[in-house]
CSV table of C-alpha atoms in Angstrom, one decimal:
chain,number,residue,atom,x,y,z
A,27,UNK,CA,0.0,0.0,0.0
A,28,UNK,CA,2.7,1.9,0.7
A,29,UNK,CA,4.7,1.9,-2.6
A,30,UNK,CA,1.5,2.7,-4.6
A,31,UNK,CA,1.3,6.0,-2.7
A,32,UNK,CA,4.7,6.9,-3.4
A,33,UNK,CA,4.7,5.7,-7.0
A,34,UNK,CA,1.4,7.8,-7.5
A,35,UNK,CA,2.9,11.2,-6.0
A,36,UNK,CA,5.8,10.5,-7.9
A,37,UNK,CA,3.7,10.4,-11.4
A,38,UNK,CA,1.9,13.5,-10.3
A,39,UNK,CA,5.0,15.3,-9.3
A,40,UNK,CA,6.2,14.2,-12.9
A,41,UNK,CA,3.6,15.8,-14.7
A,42,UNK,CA,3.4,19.2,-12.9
A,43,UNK,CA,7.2,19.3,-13.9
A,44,UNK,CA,6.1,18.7,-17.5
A,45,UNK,CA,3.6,21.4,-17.1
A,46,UNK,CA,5.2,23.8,-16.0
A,47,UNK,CA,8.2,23.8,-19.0
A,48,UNK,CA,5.4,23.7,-21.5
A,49,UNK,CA,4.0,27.1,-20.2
A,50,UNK,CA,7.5,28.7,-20.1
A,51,UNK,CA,8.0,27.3,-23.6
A,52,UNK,CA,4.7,28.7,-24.4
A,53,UNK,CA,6.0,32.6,-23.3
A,54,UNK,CA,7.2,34.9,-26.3
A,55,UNK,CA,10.8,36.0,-26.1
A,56,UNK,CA,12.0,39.3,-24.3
A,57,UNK,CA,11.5,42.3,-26.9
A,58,UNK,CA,14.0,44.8,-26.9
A,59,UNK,CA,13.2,48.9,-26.5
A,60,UNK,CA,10.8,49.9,-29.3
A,61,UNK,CA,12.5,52.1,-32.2
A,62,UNK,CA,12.2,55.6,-31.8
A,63,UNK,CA,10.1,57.5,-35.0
A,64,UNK,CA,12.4,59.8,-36.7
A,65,UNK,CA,13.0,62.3,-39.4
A,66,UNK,CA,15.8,62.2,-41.2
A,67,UNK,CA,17.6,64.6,-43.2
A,68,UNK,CA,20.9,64.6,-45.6
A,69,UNK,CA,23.6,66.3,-45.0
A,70,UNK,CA,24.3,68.8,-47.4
A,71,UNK,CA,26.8,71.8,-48.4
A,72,UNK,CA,25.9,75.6,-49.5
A,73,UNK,CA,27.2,78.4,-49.7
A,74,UNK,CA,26.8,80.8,-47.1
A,75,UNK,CA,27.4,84.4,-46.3
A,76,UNK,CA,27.7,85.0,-42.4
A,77,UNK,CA,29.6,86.9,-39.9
A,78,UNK,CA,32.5,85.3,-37.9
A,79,UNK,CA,31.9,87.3,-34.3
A,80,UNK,CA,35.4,88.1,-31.8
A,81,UNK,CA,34.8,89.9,-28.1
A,82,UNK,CA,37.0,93.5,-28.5
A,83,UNK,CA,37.8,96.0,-26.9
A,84,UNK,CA,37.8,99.9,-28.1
A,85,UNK,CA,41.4,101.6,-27.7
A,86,UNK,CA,42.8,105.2,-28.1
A,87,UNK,CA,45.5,105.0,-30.9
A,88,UNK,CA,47.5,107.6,-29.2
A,89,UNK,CA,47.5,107.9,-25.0
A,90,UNK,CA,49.7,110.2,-23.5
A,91,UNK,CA,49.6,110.7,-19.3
A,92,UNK,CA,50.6,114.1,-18.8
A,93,UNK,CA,53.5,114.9,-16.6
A,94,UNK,CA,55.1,118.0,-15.4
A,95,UNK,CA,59.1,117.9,-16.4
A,96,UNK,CA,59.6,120.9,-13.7
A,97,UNK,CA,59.3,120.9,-9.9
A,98,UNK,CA,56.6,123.7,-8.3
A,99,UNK,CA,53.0,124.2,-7.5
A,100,UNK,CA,50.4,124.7,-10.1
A,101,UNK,CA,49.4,128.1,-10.8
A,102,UNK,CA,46.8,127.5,-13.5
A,103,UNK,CA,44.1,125.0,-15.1
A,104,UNK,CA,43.6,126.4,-19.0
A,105,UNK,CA,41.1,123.6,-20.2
A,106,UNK,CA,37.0,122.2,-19.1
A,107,UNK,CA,37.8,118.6,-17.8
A,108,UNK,CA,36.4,116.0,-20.7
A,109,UNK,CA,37.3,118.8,-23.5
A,110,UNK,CA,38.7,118.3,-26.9
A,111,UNK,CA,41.9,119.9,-27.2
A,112,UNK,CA,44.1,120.9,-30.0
A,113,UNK,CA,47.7,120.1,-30.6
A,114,UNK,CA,49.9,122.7,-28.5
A,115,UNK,CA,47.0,124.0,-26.5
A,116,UNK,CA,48.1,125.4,-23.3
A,117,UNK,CA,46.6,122.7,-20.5
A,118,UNK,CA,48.8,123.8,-17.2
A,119,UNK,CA,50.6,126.3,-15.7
A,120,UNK,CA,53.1,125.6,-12.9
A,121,UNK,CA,54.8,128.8,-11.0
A,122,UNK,CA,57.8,129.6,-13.1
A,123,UNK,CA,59.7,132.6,-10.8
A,124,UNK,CA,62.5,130.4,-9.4
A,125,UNK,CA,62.7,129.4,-13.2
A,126,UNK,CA,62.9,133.0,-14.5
A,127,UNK,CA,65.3,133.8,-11.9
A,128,UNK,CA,67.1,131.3,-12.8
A,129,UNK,CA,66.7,132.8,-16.8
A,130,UNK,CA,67.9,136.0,-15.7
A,131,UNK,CA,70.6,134.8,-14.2
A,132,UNK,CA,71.9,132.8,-16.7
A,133,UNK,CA,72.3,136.1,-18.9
A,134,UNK,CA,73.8,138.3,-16.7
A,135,UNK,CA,76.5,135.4,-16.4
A,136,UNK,CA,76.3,135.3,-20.0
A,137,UNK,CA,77.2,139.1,-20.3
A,138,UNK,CA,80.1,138.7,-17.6
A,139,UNK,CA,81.8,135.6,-19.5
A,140,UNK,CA,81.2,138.1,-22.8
A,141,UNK,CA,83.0,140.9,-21.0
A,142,UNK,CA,85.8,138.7,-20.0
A,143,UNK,CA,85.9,137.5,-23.6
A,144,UNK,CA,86.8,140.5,-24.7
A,145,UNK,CA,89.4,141.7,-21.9
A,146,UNK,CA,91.2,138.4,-22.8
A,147,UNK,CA,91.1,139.2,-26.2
A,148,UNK,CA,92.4,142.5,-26.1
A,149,UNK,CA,95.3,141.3,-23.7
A,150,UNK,CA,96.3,138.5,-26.2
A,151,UNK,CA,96.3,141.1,-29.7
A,152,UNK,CA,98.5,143.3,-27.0
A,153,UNK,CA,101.2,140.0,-26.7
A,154,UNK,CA,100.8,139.3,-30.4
A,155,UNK,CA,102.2,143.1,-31.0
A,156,UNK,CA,104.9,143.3,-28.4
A,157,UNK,CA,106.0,140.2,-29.5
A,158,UNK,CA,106.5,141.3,-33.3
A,159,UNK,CA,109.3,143.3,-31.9
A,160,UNK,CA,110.4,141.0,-29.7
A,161,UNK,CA,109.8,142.8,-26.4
A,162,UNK,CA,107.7,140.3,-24.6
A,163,UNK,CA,108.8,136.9,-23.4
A,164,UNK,CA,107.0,134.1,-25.4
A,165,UNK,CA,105.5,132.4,-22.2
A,166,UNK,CA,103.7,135.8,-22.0
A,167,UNK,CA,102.4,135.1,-25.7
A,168,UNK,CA,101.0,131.6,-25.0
A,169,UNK,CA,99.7,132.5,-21.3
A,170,UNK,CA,97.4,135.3,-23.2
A,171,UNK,CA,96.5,132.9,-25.9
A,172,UNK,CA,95.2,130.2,-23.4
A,173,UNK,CA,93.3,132.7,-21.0
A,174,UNK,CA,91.0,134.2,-24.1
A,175,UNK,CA,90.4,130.7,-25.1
A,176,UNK,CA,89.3,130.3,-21.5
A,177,UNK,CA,87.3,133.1,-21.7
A,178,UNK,CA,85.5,131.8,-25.2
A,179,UNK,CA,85.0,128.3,-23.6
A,180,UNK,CA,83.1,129.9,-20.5
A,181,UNK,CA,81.0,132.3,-22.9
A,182,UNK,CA,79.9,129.1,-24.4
A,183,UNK,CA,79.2,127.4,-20.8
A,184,UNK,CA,77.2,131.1,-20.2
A,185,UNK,CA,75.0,130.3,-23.4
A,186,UNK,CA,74.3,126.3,-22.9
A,187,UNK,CA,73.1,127.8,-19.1
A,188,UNK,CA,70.1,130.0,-20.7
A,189,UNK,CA,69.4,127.1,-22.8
A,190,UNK,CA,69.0,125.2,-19.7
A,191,UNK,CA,67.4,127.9,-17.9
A,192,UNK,CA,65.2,129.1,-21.0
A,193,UNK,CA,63.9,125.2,-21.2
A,194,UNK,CA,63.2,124.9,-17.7
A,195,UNK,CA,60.7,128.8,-18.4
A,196,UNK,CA,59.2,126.8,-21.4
A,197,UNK,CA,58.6,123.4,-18.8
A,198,UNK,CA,56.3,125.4,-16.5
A,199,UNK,CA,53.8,125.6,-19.4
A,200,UNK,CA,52.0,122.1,-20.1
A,201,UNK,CA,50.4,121.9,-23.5
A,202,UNK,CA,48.5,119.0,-25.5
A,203,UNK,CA,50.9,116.7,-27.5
A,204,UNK,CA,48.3,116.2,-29.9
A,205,UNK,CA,44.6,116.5,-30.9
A,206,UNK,CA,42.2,114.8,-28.8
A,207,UNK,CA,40.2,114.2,-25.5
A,208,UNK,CA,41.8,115.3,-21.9
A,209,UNK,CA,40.5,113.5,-19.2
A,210,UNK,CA,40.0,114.9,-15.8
A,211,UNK,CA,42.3,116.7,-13.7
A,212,UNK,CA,44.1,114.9,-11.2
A,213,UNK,CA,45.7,117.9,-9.5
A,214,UNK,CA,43.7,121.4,-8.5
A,215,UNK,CA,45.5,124.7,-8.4
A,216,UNK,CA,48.0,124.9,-5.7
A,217,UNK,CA,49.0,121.6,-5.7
A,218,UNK,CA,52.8,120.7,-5.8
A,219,UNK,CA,54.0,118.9,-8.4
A,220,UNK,CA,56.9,116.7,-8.9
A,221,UNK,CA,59.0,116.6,-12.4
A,222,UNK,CA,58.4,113.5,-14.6
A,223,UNK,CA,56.8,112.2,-11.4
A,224,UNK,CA,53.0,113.9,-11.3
A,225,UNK,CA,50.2,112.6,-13.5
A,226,UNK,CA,48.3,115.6,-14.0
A,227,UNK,CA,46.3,114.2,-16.5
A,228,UNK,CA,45.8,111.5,-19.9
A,229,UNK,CA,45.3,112.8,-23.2
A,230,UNK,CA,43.8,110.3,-25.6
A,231,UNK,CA,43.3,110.6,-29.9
A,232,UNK,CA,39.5,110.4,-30.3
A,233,UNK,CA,39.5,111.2,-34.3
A,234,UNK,CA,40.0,107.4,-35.1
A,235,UNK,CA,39.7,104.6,-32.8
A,236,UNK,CA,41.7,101.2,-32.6
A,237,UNK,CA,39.1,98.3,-32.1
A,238,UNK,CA,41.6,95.0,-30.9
A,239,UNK,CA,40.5,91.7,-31.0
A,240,UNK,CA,42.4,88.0,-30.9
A,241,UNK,CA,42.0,85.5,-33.3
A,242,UNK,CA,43.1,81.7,-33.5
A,243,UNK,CA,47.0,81.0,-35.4
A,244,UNK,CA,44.5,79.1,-37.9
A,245,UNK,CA,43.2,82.6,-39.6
A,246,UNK,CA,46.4,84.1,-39.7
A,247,UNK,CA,46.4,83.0,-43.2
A,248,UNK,CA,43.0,84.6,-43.9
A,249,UNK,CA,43.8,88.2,-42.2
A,250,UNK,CA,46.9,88.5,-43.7
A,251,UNK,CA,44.9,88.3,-46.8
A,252,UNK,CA,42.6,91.0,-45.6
A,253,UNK,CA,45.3,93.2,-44.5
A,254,UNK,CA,46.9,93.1,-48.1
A,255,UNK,CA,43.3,93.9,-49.6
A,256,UNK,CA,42.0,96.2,-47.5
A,257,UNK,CA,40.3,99.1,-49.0
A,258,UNK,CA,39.3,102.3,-47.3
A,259,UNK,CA,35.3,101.9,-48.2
A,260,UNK,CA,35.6,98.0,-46.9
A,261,UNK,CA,32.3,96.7,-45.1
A,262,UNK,CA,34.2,93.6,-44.0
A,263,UNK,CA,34.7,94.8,-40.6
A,264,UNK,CA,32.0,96.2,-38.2
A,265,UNK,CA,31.3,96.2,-34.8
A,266,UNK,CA,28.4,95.5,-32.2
A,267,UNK,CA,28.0,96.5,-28.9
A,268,UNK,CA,24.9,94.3,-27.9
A,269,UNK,CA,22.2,94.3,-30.5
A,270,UNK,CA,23.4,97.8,-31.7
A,271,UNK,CA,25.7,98.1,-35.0
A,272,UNK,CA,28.3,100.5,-35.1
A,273,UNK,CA,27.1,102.7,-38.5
A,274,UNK,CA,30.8,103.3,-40.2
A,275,UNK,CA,32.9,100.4,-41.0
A,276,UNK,CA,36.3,99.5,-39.9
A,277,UNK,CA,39.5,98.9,-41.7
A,278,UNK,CA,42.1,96.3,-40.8
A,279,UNK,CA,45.0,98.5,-39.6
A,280,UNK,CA,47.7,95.4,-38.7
A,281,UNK,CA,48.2,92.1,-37.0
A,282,UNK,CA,50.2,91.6,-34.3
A,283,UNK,CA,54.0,90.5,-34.4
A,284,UNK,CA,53.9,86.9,-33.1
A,285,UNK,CA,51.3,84.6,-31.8
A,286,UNK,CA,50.9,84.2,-27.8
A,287,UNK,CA,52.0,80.6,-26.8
A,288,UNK,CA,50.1,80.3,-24.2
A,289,UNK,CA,46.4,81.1,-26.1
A,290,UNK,CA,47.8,80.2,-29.5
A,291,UNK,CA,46.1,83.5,-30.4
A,292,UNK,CA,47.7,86.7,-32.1
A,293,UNK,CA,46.3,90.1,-31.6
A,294,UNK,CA,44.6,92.4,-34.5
A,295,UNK,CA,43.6,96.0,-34.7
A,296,UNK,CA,41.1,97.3,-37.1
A,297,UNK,CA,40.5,101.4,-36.5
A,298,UNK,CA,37.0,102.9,-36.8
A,299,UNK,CA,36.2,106.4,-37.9
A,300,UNK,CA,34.5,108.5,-34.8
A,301,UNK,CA,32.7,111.1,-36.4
A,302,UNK,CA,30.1,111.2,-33.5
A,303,UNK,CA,32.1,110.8,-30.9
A,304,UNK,CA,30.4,107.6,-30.2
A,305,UNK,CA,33.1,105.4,-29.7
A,306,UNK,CA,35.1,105.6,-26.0
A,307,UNK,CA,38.5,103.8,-24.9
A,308,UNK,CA,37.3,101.1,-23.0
A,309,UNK,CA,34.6,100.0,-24.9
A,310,UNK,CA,33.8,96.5,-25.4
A,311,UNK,CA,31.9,95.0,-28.2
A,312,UNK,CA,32.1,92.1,-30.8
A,313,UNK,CA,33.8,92.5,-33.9
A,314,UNK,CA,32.0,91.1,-37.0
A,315,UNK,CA,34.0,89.8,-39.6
A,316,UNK,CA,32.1,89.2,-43.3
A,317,UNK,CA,32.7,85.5,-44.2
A,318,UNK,CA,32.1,85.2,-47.7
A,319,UNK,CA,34.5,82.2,-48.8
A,320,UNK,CA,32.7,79.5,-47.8
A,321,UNK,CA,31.9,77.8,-50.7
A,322,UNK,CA,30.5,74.6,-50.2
A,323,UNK,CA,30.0,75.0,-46.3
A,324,UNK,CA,28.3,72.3,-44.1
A,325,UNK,CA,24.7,73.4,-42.8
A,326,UNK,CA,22.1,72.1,-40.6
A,327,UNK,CA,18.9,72.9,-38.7
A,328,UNK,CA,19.9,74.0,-35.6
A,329,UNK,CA,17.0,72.2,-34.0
A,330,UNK,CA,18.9,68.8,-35.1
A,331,UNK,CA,22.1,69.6,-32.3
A,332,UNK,CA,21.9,68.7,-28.9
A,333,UNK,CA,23.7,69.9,-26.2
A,334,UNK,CA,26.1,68.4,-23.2
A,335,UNK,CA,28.2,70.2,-20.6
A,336,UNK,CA,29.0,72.9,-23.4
A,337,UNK,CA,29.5,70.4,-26.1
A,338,UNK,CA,27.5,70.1,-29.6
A,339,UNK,CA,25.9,66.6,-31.0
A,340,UNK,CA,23.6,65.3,-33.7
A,341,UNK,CA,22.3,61.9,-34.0
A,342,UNK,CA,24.1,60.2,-37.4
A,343,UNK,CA,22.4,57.4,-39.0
A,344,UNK,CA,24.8,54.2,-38.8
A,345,UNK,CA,24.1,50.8,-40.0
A,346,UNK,CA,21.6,48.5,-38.5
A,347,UNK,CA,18.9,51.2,-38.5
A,348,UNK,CA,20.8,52.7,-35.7
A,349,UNK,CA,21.9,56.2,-34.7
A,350,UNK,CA,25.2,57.2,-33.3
A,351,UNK,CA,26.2,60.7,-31.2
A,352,UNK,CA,28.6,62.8,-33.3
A,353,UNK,CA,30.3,66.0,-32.2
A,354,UNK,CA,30.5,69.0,-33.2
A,355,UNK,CA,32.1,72.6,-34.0
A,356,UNK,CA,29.7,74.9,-34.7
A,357,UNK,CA,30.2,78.1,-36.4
A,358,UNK,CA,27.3,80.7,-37.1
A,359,UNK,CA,24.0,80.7,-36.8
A,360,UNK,CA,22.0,81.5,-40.3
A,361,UNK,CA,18.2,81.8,-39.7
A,362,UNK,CA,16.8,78.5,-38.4
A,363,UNK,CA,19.9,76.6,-39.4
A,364,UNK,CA,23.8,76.9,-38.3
A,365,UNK,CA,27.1,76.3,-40.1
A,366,UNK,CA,29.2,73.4,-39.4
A,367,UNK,CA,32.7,73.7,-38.8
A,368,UNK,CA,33.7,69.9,-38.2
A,369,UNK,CA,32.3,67.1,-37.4
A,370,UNK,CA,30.1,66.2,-40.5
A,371,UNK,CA,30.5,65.8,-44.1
A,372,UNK,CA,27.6,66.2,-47.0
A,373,UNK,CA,25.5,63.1,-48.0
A,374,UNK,CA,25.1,61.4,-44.3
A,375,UNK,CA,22.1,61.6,-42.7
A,376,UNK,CA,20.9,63.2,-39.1
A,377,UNK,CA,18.0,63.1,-37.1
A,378,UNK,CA,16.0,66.2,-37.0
A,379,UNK,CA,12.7,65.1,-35.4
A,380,UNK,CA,12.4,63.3,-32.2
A,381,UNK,CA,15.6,64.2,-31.1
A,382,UNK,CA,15.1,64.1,-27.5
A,383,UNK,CA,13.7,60.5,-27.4
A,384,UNK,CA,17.4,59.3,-28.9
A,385,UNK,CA,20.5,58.1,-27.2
A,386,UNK,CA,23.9,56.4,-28.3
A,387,UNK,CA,23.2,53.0,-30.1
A,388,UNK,CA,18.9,53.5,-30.5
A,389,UNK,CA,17.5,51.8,-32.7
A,390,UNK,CA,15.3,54.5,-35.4
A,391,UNK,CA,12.2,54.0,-37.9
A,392,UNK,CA,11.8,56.6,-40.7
A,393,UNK,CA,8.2,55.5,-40.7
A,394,UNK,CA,5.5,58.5,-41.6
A,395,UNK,CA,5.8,61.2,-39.0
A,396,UNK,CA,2.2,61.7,-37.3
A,397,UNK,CA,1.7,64.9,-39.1
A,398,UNK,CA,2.2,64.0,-42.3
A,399,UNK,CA,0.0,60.8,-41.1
A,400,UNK,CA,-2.5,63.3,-40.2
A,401,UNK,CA,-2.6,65.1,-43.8
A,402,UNK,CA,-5.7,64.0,-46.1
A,403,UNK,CA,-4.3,62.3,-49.4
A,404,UNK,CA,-4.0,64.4,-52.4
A,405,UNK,CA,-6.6,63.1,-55.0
């Protein structure tokens, strides 16, 4: 009785086993993540007309800080702080007595060392004669000889002194090295001054304005190019400061003399005309640059680039109805597309709808979008 039992469970346990695999047998196999609907688009080159953009800054061409080259106290302001001034225009005034005094004296020596001049030469002609009839001793002769040369080399001393003194006069006036825009005073009237030590002021051209900006040792090529055709009615080069264009173009005026290692950059100055006194040393804007040679230039829908932690991607079809992450560089934005430095070449294929629902490796259909599912057929 005993065995039957245990052959009987046995059989049952058999066939629940049996069961069991058929119904796992029976389940479907594990499907994958869904393809993601897509539109695609080639890749394709045009050419474009854009502007490459550089951060700038506005600089005075000339920049002089005004310094007195005599010692004293300043006895007068001649100028409006912020004024144009002209070249030679009479900007300070320092006290000049000690310096006149110093004139005068300088020409009364002057007369002495004249008057001694003469007594020397009068004494030496007297030797000359007396020696003709041999009735002086010739020491006599030569001793006369050197003292009027004496004399002539002090009369000279006399003169070089009221040059000094007569520059020192001049010194106590401070005038404009050139046309432009003062600045304002650093020193009131009274104030002492120290020579070549004393900023009094800073005088800066404001007819033209140098614009500076860097660019990358790869366009030195191209802006050498520029700077050997540049032309004085050019509309190459303009400037922005924010959404505002600057109305008169610039001109390329020179590139620097060597590239900085550490940037790999090298510096390069356009000027800009400043009829309207618009422009300011100081200034910062972004220089546009006209970009007319690129033939055959790469350009996509901006809406097709995705971006990472500063970094630019599109999806590329690969094989296997797949998509892969490519990187960019990105140059300038053209309406509702952008240009395409690297990173893509004409005749492959990116994703431009559904974007955000791809990642490395997904799988794609190019199935019809659900708009254009949407539309009523054309009869």
């Amino acid at each position: 009785m005993f065995l039957n039992s245990t052959k009987y469970y046995t059989a049952a346990l058999s066939v629940l086993v049996m069961v069991s695999c058929a119904k796992k047998n029976d389940q479907p196999a594990q499907q994958g993540p869904p393809a993601v609907n897509v539109t695609l688009e080639e890749v394709k080159s045009t050419d474009a007309v854009y502007h490459d953009q550089y951060p700038a800054t506005v600089n005075a061409l000339n920049v002089v800080e005004l310094r007195p080259q005599v010692t004293g106290f300043i006895t007068g302001i001649h100028f409006q702080d912020g004024a144009r001034v002209r070249k030679g225009q009479l900007l300070y005034t320092v006290d000049a007595q000690l310096y006149s005094a110093n004139y005068d004296q300088a020409v009364a020596n002057l007369n002495v060392q004249k008057a001694n001049t003469v007594k020397a030469q009068k004494d030496a002609d007297r030797y000359h004669e007396l020696d003709k009839n041999d009735a002086v001793a010739k020491q006599l002769v030569d001793n006369a000889d050197a003292a009027l040369e004496v004399a002539k080399k002090q009369e000279d001393a006399a003169r070089a002194n009221i040059a000094a003194a007569n520059t020192s006069v001049r010194y106590t006036k401070v005038t404009a090295p050139f046309d432009g825009v003062i600045g304002i005073s650093l020193v009131k009237v009274g104030a002492a001054v120290t020579a070549g030590q004393t900023v009094l002021n800073t005088v800066s051209s404001d007819g033209q304005l140098a614009v500076d900006f860097n660019v990358d040792q790869k366009e030195i090529y191209r802006f050498t190019n520029l700077l050997k055709n540049a032309k004085s009615n050019d509309s190459t080069f303009t400037i922005a400061f924010g959404t505002d264009i600057y109305p008169y173009p610039g001109k390329i005026l020179l590139i620097d003399r060597a590239v900085d290692p550490q940037t790999g950059s090298i510096k390069t100055r356009l000027t800009f005309p400043n009829k309207d006194n618009m422009l300011r040393a100081g200034m910062t804007g972004t220089v546009r640059v006209l970009n007319t040679a690129s033939k055959g230039a790469v350009m996509i829908p901006y809406k097709a680039v995705t971006e990472q932690l500063g970094e630019f991607f599109v999806y590329v079809e690969a094989d296997s109805s797949k998509v892969s992450q490519r990187k960019l560089t990105l140059g300038e934005p053209i309406g509702t597309n952008i240009i395409v430095k690297e990173g893509l070449k004409p005749g492959e294929k990116i994703a431009v709808e559904g974007v955000q629902n791809l990642r490395e490796g997904a799988k794609i259909s190019t199935g019809t979008p659900p708009a254009a599912a949407a539309a009523p057929a054309k009869k």
